[in-house]
PDB file of C-alpha atoms in Angstrom:
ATOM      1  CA  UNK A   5      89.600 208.791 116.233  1.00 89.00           C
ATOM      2  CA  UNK A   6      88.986 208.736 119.533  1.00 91.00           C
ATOM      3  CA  UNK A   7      88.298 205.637 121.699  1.00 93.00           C
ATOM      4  CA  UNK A   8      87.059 205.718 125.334  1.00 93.00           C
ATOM      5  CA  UNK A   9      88.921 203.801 127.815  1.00 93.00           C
ATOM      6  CA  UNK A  10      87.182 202.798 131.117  1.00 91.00           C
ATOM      7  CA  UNK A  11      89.210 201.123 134.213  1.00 87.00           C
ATOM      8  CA  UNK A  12      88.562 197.952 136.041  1.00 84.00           C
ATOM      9  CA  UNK A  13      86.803 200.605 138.708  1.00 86.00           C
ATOM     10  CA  UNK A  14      84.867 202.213 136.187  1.00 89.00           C
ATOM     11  CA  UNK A  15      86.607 205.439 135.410  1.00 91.00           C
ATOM     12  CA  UNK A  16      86.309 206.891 131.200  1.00 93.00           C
ATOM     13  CA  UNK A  17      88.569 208.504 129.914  1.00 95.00           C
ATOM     14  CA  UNK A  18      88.779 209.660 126.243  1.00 96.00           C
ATOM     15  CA  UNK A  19      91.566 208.507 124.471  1.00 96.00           C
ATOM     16  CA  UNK A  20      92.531 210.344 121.254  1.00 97.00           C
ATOM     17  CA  UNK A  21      93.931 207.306 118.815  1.00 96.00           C
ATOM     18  CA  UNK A  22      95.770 206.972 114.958  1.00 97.00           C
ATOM     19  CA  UNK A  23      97.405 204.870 112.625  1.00 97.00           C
ATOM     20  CA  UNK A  24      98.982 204.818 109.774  1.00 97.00           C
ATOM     21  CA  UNK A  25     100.587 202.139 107.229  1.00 98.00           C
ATOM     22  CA  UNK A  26     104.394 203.328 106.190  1.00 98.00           C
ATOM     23  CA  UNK A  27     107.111 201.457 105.135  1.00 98.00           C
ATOM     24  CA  UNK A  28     109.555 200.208 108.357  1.00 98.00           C
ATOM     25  CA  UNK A  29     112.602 203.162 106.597  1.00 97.00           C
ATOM     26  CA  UNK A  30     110.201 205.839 107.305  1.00 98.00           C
ATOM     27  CA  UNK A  31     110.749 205.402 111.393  1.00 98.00           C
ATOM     28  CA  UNK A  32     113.681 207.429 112.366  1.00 98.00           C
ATOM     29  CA  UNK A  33     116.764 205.710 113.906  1.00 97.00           C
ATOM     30  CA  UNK A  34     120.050 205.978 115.082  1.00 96.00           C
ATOM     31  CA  UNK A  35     120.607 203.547 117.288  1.00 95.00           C
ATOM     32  CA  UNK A  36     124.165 204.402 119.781  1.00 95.00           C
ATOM     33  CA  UNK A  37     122.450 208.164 120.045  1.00 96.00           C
ATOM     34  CA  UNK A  38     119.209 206.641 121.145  1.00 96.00           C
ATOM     35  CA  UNK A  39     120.039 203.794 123.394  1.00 95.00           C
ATOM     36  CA  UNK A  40     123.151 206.298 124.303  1.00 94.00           C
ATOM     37  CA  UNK A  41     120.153 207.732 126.558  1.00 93.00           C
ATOM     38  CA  UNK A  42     119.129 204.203 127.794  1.00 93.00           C
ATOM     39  CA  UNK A  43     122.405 203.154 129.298  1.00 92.00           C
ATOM     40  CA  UNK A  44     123.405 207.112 130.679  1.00 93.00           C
ATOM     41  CA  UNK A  45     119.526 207.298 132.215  1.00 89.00           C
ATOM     42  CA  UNK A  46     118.319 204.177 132.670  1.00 91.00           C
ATOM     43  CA  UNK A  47     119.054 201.194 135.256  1.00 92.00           C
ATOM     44  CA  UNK A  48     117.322 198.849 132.916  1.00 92.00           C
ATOM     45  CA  UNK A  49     120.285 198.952 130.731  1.00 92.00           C
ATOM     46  CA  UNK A  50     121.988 196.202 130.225  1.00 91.00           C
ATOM     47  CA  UNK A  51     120.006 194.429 133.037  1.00 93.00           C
ATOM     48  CA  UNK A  52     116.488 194.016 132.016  1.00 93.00           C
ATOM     49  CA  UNK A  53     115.358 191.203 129.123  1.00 93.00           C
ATOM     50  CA  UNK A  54     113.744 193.783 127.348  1.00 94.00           C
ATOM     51  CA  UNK A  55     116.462 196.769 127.393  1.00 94.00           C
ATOM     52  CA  UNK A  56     119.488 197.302 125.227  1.00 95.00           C
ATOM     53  CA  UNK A  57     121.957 196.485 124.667  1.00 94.00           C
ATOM     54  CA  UNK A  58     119.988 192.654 124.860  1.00 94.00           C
ATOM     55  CA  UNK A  59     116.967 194.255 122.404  1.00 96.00           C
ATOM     56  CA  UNK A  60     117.834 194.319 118.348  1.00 96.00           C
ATOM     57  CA  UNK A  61     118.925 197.141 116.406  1.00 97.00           C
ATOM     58  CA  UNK A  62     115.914 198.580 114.215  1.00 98.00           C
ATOM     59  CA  UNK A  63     118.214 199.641 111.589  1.00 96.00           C
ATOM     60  CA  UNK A  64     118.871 195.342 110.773  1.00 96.00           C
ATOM     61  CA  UNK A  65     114.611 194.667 111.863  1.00 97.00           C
ATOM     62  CA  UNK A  66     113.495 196.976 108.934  1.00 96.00           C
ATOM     63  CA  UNK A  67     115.596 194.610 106.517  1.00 96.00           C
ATOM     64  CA  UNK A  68     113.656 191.597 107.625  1.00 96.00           C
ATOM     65  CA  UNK A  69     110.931 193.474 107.921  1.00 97.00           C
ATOM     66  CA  UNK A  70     110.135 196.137 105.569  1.00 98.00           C
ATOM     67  CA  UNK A  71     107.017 197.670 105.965  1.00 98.00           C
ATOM     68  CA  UNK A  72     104.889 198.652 109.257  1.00 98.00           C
ATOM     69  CA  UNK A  73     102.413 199.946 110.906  1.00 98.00           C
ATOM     70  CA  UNK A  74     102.970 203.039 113.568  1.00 98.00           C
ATOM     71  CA  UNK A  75     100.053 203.542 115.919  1.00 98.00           C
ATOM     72  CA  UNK A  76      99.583 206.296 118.641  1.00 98.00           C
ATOM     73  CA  UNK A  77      97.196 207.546 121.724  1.00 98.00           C
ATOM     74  CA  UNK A  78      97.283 210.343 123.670  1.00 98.00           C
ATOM     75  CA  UNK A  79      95.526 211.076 126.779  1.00 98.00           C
ATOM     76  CA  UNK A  80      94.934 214.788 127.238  1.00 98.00           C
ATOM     77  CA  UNK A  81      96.144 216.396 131.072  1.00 97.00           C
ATOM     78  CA  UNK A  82      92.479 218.005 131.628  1.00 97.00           C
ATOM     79  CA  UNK A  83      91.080 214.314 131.986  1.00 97.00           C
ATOM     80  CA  UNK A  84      93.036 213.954 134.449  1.00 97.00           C
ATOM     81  CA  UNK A  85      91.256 213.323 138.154  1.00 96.00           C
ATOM     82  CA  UNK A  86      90.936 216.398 140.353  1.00 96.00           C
ATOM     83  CA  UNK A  87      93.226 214.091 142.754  1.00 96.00           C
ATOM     84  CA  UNK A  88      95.946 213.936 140.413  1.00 97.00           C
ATOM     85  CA  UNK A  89      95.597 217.322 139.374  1.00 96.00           C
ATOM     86  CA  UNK A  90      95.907 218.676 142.951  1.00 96.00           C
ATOM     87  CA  UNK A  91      99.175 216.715 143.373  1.00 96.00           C
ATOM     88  CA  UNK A  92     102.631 218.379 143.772  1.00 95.00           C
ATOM     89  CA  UNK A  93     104.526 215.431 142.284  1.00 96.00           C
ATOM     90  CA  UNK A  94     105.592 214.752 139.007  1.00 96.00           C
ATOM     91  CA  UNK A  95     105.582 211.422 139.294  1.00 96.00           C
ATOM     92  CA  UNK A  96     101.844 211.263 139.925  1.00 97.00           C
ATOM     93  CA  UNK A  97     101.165 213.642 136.997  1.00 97.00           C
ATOM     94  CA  UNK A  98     103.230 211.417 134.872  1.00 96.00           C
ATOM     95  CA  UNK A  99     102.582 208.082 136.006  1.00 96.00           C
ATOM     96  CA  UNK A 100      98.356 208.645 136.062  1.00 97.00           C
ATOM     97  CA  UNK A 101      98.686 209.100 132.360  1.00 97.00           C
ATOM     98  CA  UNK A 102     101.077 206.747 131.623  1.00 96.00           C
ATOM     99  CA  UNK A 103      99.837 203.680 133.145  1.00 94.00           C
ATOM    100  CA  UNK A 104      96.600 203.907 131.156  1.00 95.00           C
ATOM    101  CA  UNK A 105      98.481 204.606 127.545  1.00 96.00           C
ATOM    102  CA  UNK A 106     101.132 201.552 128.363  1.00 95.00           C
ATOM    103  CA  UNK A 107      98.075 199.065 129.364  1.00 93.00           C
ATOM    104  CA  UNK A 108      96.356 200.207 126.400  1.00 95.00           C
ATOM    105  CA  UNK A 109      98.699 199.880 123.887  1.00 96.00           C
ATOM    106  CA  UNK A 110     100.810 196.738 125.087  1.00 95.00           C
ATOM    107  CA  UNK A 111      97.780 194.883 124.663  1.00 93.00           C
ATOM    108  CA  UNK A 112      96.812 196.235 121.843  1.00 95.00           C
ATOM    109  CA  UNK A 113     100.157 194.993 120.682  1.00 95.00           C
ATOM    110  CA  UNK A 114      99.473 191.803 122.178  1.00 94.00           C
ATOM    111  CA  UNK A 115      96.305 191.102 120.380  1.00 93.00           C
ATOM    112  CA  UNK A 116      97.486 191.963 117.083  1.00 94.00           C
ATOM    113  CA  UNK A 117     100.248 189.697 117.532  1.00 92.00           C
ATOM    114  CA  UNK A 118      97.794 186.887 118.415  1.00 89.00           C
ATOM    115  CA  UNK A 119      95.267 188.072 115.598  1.00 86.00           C
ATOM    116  CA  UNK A 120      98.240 187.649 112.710  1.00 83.00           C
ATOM    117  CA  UNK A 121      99.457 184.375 114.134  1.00 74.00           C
ATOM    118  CA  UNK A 122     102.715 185.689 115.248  1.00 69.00           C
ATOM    119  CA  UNK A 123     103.740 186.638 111.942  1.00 82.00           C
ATOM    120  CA  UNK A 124     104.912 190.309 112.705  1.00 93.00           C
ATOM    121  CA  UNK A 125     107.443 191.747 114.962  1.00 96.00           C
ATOM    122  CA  UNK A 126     105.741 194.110 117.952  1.00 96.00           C
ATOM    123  CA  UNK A 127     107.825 197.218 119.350  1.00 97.00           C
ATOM    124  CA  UNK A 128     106.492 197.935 122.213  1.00 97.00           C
ATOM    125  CA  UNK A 129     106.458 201.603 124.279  1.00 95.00           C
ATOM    126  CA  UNK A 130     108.491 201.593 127.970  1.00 89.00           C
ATOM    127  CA  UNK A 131     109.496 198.323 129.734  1.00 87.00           C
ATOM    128  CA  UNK A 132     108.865 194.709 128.946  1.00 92.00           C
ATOM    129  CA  UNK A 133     106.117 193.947 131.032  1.00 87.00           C
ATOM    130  CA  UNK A 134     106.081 190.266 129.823  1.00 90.00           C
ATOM    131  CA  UNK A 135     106.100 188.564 132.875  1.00 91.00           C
ATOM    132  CA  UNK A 136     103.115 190.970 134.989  1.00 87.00           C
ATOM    133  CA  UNK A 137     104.266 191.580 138.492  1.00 87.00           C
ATOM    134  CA  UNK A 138     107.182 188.860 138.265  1.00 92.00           C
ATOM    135  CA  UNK A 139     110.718 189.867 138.488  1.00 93.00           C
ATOM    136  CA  UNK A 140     112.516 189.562 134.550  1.00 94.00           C
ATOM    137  CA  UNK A 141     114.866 186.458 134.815  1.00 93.00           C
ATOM    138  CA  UNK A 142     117.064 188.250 133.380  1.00 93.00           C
ATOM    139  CA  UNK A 143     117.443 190.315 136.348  1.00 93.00           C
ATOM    140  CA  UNK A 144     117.269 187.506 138.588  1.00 94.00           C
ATOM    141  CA  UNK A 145     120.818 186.796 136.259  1.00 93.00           C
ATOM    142  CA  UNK A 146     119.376 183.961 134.623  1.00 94.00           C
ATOM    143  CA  UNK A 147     120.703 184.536 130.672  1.00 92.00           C
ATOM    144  CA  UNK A 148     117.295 183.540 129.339  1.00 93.00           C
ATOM    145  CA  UNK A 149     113.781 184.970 129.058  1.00 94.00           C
ATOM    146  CA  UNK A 150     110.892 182.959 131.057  1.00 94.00           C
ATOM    147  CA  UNK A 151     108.038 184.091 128.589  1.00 93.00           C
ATOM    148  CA  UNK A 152     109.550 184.752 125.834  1.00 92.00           C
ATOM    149  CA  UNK A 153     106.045 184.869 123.464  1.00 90.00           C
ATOM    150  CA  UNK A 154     105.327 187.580 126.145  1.00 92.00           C
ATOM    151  CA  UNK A 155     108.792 189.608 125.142  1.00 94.00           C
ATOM    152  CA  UNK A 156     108.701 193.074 124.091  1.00 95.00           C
ATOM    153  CA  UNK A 157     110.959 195.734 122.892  1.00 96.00           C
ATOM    154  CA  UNK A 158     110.426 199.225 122.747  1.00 97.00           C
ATOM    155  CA  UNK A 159     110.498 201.438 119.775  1.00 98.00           C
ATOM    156  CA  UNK A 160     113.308 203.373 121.611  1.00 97.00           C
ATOM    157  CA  UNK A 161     115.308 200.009 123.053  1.00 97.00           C
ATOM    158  CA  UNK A 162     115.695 199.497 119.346  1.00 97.00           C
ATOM    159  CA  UNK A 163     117.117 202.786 118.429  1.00 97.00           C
ATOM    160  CA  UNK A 164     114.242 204.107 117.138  1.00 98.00           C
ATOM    161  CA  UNK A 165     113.727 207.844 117.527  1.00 98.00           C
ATOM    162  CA  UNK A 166     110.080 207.914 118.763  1.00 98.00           C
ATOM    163  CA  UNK A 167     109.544 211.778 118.770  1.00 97.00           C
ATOM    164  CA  UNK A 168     111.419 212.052 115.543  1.00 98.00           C
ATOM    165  CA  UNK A 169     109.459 209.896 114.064  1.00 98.00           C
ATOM    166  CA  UNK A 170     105.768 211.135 115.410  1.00 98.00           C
ATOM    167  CA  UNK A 171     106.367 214.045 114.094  1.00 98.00           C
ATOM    168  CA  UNK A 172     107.392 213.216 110.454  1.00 98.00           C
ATOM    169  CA  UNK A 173     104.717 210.902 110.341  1.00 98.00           C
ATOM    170  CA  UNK A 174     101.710 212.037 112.200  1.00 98.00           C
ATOM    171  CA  UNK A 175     103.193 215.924 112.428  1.00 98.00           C
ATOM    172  CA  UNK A 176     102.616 215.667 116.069  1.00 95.00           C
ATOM    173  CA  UNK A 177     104.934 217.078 119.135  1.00 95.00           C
ATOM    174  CA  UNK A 178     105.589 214.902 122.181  1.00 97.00           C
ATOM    175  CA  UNK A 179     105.604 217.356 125.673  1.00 97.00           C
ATOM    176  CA  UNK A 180     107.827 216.063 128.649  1.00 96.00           C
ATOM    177  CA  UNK A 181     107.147 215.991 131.930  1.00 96.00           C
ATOM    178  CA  UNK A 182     109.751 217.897 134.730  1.00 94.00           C
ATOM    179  CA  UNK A 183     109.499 218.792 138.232  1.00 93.00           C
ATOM    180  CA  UNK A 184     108.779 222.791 136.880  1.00 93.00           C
ATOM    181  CA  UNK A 185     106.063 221.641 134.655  1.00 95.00           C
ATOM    182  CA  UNK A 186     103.459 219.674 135.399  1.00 94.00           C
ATOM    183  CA  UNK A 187     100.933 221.481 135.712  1.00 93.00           C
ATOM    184  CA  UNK A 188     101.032 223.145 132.063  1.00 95.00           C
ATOM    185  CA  UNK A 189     101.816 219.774 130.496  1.00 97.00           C
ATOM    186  CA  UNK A 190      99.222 219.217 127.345  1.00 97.00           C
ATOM    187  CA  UNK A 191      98.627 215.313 127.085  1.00 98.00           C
ATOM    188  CA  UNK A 192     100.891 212.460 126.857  1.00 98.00           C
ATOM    189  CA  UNK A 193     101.465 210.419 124.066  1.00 98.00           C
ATOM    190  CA  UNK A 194     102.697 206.834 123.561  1.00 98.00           C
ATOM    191  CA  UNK A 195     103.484 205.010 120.869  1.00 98.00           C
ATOM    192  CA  UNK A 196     104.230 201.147 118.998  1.00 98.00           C
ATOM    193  CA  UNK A 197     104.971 199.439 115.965  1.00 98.00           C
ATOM    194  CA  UNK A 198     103.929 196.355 114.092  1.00 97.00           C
ATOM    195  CA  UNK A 199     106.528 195.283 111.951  1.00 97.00           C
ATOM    196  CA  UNK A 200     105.442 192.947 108.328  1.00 96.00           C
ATOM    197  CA  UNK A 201     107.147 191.001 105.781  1.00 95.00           C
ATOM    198  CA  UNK A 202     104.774 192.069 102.557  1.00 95.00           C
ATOM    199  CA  UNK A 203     101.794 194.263 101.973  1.00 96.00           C
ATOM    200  CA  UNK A 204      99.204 191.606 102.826  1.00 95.00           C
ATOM    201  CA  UNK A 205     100.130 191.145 106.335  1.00 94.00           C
ATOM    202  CA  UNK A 206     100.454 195.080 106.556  1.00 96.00           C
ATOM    203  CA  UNK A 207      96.787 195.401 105.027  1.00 95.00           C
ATOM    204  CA  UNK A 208      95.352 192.854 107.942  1.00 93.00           C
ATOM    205  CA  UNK A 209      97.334 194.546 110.530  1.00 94.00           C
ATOM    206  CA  UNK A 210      95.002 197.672 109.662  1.00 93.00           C
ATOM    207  CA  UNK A 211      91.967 196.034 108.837  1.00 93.00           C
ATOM    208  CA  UNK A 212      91.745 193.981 111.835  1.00 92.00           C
ATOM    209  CA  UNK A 213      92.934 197.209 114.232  1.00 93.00           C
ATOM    210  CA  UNK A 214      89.132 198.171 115.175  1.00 91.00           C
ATOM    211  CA  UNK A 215      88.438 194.532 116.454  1.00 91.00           C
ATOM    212  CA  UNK A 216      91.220 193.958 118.145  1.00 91.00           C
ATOM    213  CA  UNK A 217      90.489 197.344 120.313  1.00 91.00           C
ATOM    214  CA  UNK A 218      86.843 196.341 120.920  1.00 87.00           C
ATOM    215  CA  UNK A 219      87.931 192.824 121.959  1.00 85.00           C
ATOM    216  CA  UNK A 220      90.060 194.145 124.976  1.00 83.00           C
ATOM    217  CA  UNK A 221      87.425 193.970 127.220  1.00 61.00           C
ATOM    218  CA  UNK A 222      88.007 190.460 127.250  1.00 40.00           C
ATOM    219  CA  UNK A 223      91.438 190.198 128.619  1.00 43.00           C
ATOM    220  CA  UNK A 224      90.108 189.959 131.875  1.00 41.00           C
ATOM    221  CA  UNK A 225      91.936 192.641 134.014  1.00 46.00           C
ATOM    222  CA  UNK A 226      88.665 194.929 134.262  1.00 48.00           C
ATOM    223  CA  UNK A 227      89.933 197.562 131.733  1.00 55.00           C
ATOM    224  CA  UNK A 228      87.463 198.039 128.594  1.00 56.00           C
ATOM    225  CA  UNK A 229      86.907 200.326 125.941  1.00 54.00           C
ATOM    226  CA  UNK A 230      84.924 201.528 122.809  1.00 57.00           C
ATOM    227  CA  UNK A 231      85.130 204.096 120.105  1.00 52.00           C
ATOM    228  CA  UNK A 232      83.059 207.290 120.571  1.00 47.00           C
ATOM    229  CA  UNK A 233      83.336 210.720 118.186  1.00 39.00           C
ATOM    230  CA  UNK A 234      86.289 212.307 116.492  1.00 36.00           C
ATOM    231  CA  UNK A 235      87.836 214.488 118.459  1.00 36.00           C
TER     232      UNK A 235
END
C-alpha cells in the first residue's frame, strides 16, 4: 500500500508500506552475531538505555511472546529533494530518508502500543528516542530509565536479523548506503515489530493498523499522513 507522508512544513512524500501477521520464530536471530555489530560499530553499546547489551535477547521474547506482527516502509531515493540530491555527503542522502521512516514508524509503534493497552511488546528500528531531545539517563550514568513507557528496543538491539528476515518474509532486499554510493542507492527501508501473547491480540494489532496511521496527524509535531494508490 502506499501511504503519503507530509512534514510539519508541508512537504509529501509517498511512502510505500506492508504488513504481515507471522508467528514471533519466523524473525531471524542470532543474537552475539548481530549485536556482535552493535558493540564493534556502535558507541551506543553498552551506554545507551536502549542498546545491548541492556536490551533483551529476542530468542527468550518470542517464548513469552509467540506470535507478531512485522511491518515495513520504504521511501524511494527519486523523492528525494533536488537539495538532497545535489549533495556530496552521505550522510545527507542517508539521514533525509531516514529521519522520515524512523518518525513514521516509532510512532506508529507508539500508537499501537497505546491502542492495545500495553499488552504487546514494540521493537523498534534505530535508537531509543524515548526521551525526544533529552539526554538517555542512562548515559548521564544513572542505572535507570526516566520514561520507561517511552522505552524502545530495536529489532537489531535484540538480535534480530532485520535484512534476513525482510527478505524471508516480505522477499524484499535492503540497499546500504556508503560514501561510493549514494547516488545509485534505490530507497531505504525500515522496519518494527509488535510482539502478542495469542491470536486475538495479533488479529487487533492488524485490524486496528489503518487507524492508527490516519490518527498520526494528531500527535502534534506537524507531521501527517494518509493512504493514496498502490504502488
Amino acid at each position: 500500500m502506499q501511504y503519503i507522508y507530509t512534514t510539519g512544513k508541508g512537504d509529501s512524500y509517498p511512502i510505500e508500506l506492508d504488513y504481515k501477521a507471522i508467528l514471533s520464530d519466523q524473525l531471524v536471530s542470532d543474537y552475539n552475531r548481530v549485536t556482535g555489530y552493535c558493540k564493534t560499530g556502535c558507541k551506543n553499546y553498552n551506554y545507551a538505555g536502549g542498546c545491548p547489551p541492556l536490551a533483551p535477547n529476542f530468542e527468550l521474547l518470542r517464548e513469552k511472546y509467540p506470535l507478531a506482527v512485522l511491518i515495513y516502509a520504504r521511501l524511494y531515493s527519486e523523492f528525494k529533494p533536488d537539495k538532497v540530491k545535489a549533495s556530496e555527503k552521505v550522510y545527507i542522502h542517508y539521514r533525509f530518508q531516514d529521519i522520515i521512516l524512523s518518525n513514521l514508524l516509532t510512532n506508529l509503534g507508539y500508537e499501537l502500543t497505546r491502542k492495545n493497552r500495553n499488552q504487546i511488546f514494540f521493537l523498534n528500528n534505530g535508537y531509543c528516542m524515548g526521551c525526544g531531545n533529552k539526554k538517555c539517563n542512562f548515559k548521564l550514568g544513572n542505572n535507570f530509565c526516566a520514561n520507561p513507557d517511552r522505552r524502545t528496543f530495536s529489532l537489531e538491539a535484540c538480535g534480530v536479523d532485520v535484512e534476513a528476515s525482510l527478505k524471508k518474509i516480505f522477499n524484499i532486499e535492503l540497499q546500504w548506503y556508503n560514501k561510493s554510493n549514494y547516488n545509485t542507492v534505490e530507497h531505504m527501508t525500515k522496519a518494527i515489530a509488535l510482539l502478542c501473547k495469542n491470536h486475538a491480540q495479533q488479529a487487533e494489532l492488524s485490524n486496528s493498523l489503518i487507524g492508527c496511521l490516519n490518527g498520526l496527524s494528531s500527535r502534534g509535531d506537524g507531521s501527517r499522513g494518509r493512504f493514496g494508490t498502490k504502488i
